[in-house]
Amino acid sequence: MMTAHEPNALPEDDDLAGYDVNGRMCIVTRESGSPEELIRFVAAPDGTVVADLKRELPGRGCWVKADRSLVDKAVAKKLFARALKSDAKAADDLGASVDRLLAAQLMQMMNMARKAGQFVSGASKVDAAVRSGAALAVFHATDAADDGVRKIDQARKAWHLGMETEEEIPSYRFFSESEMEGLMGQNAFIHAAVLAGQAGEGVVKRAKMLEQYRIGGQSRAAGGAGRQKQ
């Protein structure tokens, strides 16, 4: 019998009714998309549905667009069991669990970027990184002082106007200072910026995913979004 690891085997998670040549298909919207736009889910050995953020867990998988409301809908309508062709059970708080996993993944990548010298914190360092064009994105604690955020926003706008680029340096506000202390310990910050490099780009990629998950199809505010759905 062929397995998913043999050269000519069909991937176990490719349900032909839910697969498109351009990407996987969301089990809620039935719309296809790239793996970067979707979250893969599998059934754990005990039958519970878990998110496979790294897309590497074995067995049949299914996909949901990175949108908290769609994950909640899939749970409510019991779509996971149907898609996974099993008695898989999705916990009522699966949507919140995925949010926590995405947040932890982002924090881990921030710590990697810090070790790689691609992450700076502190208002003055962030301002300098933005004005020099070195910043790929900036981050603020949700409870950061408005004055500090405003000054960095002014630097973002100044860089944008000076470079005449189509897009400003993105800005995100996901966590309060105390939440970051719980996730990052002494590496918690009020203002931070990620710089160019593989780790820095990884931070931006994960920030975009978390933001998309929290706000769904809504457009971002100019100053950055990312507040957690309750």
XYZ file of C-alpha atoms in Angstrom:
230
model
C 0.000 0.000 0.000
C 1.284 3.440 -0.884
C 1.727 5.981 1.869
C 1.705 9.767 1.748
C 5.502 9.683 1.935
C 6.020 7.544 -1.182
C 6.852 9.413 -4.432
C 3.602 8.789 -6.312
C 1.202 8.588 -3.401
C -1.725 10.929 -3.040
C -1.424 13.068 0.115
C -3.639 11.611 2.844
C -5.189 14.992 3.578
C -6.226 15.644 -0.016
C -9.937 14.993 -0.094
C -10.618 15.412 -3.812
C -13.947 17.076 -3.039
C -12.138 19.727 -1.027
C -8.974 20.246 -3.036
C -8.159 22.749 -5.750
C -5.006 22.910 -7.886
C -4.454 26.461 -6.677
C -4.544 25.524 -2.985
C -6.604 23.861 -0.302
C -10.294 24.502 0.139
C -11.875 25.948 3.286
C -14.462 23.525 4.670
C -16.701 26.449 5.681
C -16.627 28.807 2.691
C -15.669 26.152 0.082
C -13.201 28.696 -1.295
C -9.660 27.670 -2.151
C -6.533 29.450 -1.036
C -2.835 29.006 -0.413
C -1.583 27.266 2.744
C -0.493 30.682 4.006
C -4.124 31.844 3.984
C -5.548 28.753 5.648
C -5.099 26.769 8.840
C -4.808 23.004 8.683
C -6.631 20.825 11.221
C -6.198 17.143 11.988
C -7.630 14.639 14.438
C -5.272 13.811 17.296
C -4.879 10.168 18.393
C -7.583 10.703 21.027
C -9.994 11.994 18.370
C -9.899 15.679 19.294
C -9.460 18.251 16.539
C -6.203 20.188 16.742
C -4.659 22.941 14.638
C -1.577 21.952 12.653
C 0.036 25.376 12.218
C 3.243 23.945 10.780
C 1.288 21.739 8.363
C 3.359 18.672 9.225
C 1.185 16.395 11.377
C 0.383 13.018 9.768
C -2.993 11.811 8.610
C -5.988 13.294 6.868
C -6.307 17.026 7.301
C -8.806 19.730 6.480
C -8.498 23.482 6.062
C -10.266 26.584 7.358
C -9.511 30.132 6.319
C -7.541 32.061 8.927
C -10.616 33.671 10.465
C -11.760 33.077 14.027
C -15.429 33.369 13.069
C -15.052 30.592 10.476
C -13.346 28.248 12.932
C -16.165 28.895 15.394
C -18.707 28.186 12.650
C -16.980 24.929 11.712
C -17.196 23.850 15.354
C -20.851 24.835 15.700
C -21.866 23.037 12.504
C -19.703 19.972 13.241
C -17.918 20.328 9.919
C -14.627 18.878 11.146
C -15.960 15.346 11.627
C -17.424 15.393 8.133
C -14.252 16.743 6.535
C -11.946 14.414 8.457
C -14.249 11.448 7.798
C -14.093 10.381 11.422
C -15.713 10.868 14.799
C -13.337 13.749 15.462
C -14.624 16.107 18.134
C -13.844 19.816 18.125
C -13.820 21.525 21.514
C -16.152 24.482 21.928
C -13.152 26.711 22.623
C -11.146 25.592 19.560
C -11.286 29.103 18.101
C -9.740 30.578 21.238
C -7.171 27.777 21.363
C -6.017 28.549 17.821
C -5.672 32.222 18.754
C -3.392 31.274 21.648
C -1.303 29.039 19.396
C -0.904 31.760 16.771
C 0.054 34.259 19.474
C 2.632 31.884 20.963
C 4.057 31.206 17.514
C 4.435 34.944 16.915
C 6.160 35.444 20.249
C 8.559 32.581 19.565
C 9.522 34.134 16.245
C 10.002 37.520 17.930
C 12.441 35.892 20.340
C 14.281 34.323 17.405
C 14.457 37.693 15.653
C 15.811 39.266 18.837
C 18.585 36.647 19.038
C 19.368 37.262 15.353
C 19.693 41.021 15.903
C 16.546 41.669 13.856
C 14.353 42.985 16.666
C 14.683 46.226 18.630
C 12.548 47.604 21.453
C 12.213 50.979 23.118
C 10.593 54.076 21.655
C 13.832 55.789 20.562
C 15.253 52.687 18.845
C 11.955 51.993 17.112
C 11.683 55.603 15.939
C 15.220 55.460 14.531
C 14.569 52.134 12.779
C 11.417 53.513 11.180
C 12.986 56.790 10.019
C 15.969 54.957 8.534
C 13.731 52.522 6.659
C 15.251 49.553 8.516
C 11.945 48.540 10.148
C 9.786 45.930 8.425
C 6.973 46.426 10.950
C 6.357 47.985 14.335
C 4.534 46.616 17.361
C 2.945 48.382 20.327
C 1.445 47.069 23.527
C -2.319 47.600 23.505
C -1.934 49.700 26.645
C 0.994 51.761 25.336
C 0.683 55.510 25.942
C -1.032 57.318 23.066
C 1.760 59.877 22.877
C 4.420 57.234 22.266
C 2.345 55.503 19.613
C 1.573 58.819 17.936
C 5.269 59.761 17.667
C 6.130 56.474 16.002
C 3.112 56.796 13.710
C 4.447 60.205 12.674
C 7.793 58.592 11.870
C 6.007 55.939 9.777
C 4.136 58.596 7.832
C 7.297 60.660 7.335
C 9.161 57.659 5.950
C 6.226 56.771 3.721
C 6.007 60.292 2.271
C 9.756 60.631 1.891
C 10.142 57.334 0.063
C 6.929 57.800 -1.942
C 6.067 54.138 -1.429
C 2.579 52.717 -1.812
C 2.452 51.189 1.653
C 3.408 52.420 5.083
C 5.444 50.289 7.462
C 2.701 48.166 9.100
C 1.858 48.624 12.761
C 0.354 45.984 15.044
C -1.161 45.999 18.539
C -1.907 42.476 19.754
C -1.072 42.209 23.451
C -1.028 44.264 26.621
C 2.267 44.682 28.441
C 1.222 42.182 31.120
C 0.183 39.619 28.493
C 3.586 39.948 26.858
C 5.316 39.547 30.200
C 3.498 36.251 30.591
C 4.497 35.149 27.087
C 7.972 36.673 26.763
C 9.192 37.308 30.301
C 11.925 39.927 30.421
C 11.694 40.409 26.650
C 8.279 42.075 26.936
C 8.074 45.496 25.310
C 5.942 48.605 24.954
C 7.228 49.534 21.482
C 9.237 47.300 19.155
C 10.288 46.965 15.538
C 11.456 44.010 13.450
C 14.291 44.500 10.994
C 15.161 42.917 7.663
C 16.287 39.317 7.711
C 14.824 35.826 7.677
C 13.679 35.953 11.304
C 12.295 39.472 10.922
C 10.341 38.430 7.851
C 9.063 35.426 9.812
C 7.715 37.781 12.493
C 5.827 39.833 9.889
C 4.402 36.699 8.284
C 3.066 35.435 11.605
C 1.772 38.866 12.593
C -0.232 39.024 9.378
C -1.682 35.583 10.071
C -2.689 36.472 13.630
C -4.211 39.763 12.500
C -6.150 38.060 9.728
C -7.399 35.457 12.199
C -8.637 38.119 14.605
C -10.235 40.554 12.163
C -11.276 38.144 9.416
C -12.119 39.818 6.142
C -12.262 43.307 7.578
C -9.846 45.926 6.303
C -7.026 46.970 8.576
C -7.078 50.376 10.185
C -4.213 52.599 9.013
C -2.593 52.498 12.412
C -2.725 48.731 12.753
C -5.278 46.333 14.132
C -5.041 43.024 15.843
C -7.257 43.342 18.881
C -8.445 39.969 20.090
C -12.030 38.951 19.597
C -13.850 38.226 22.812
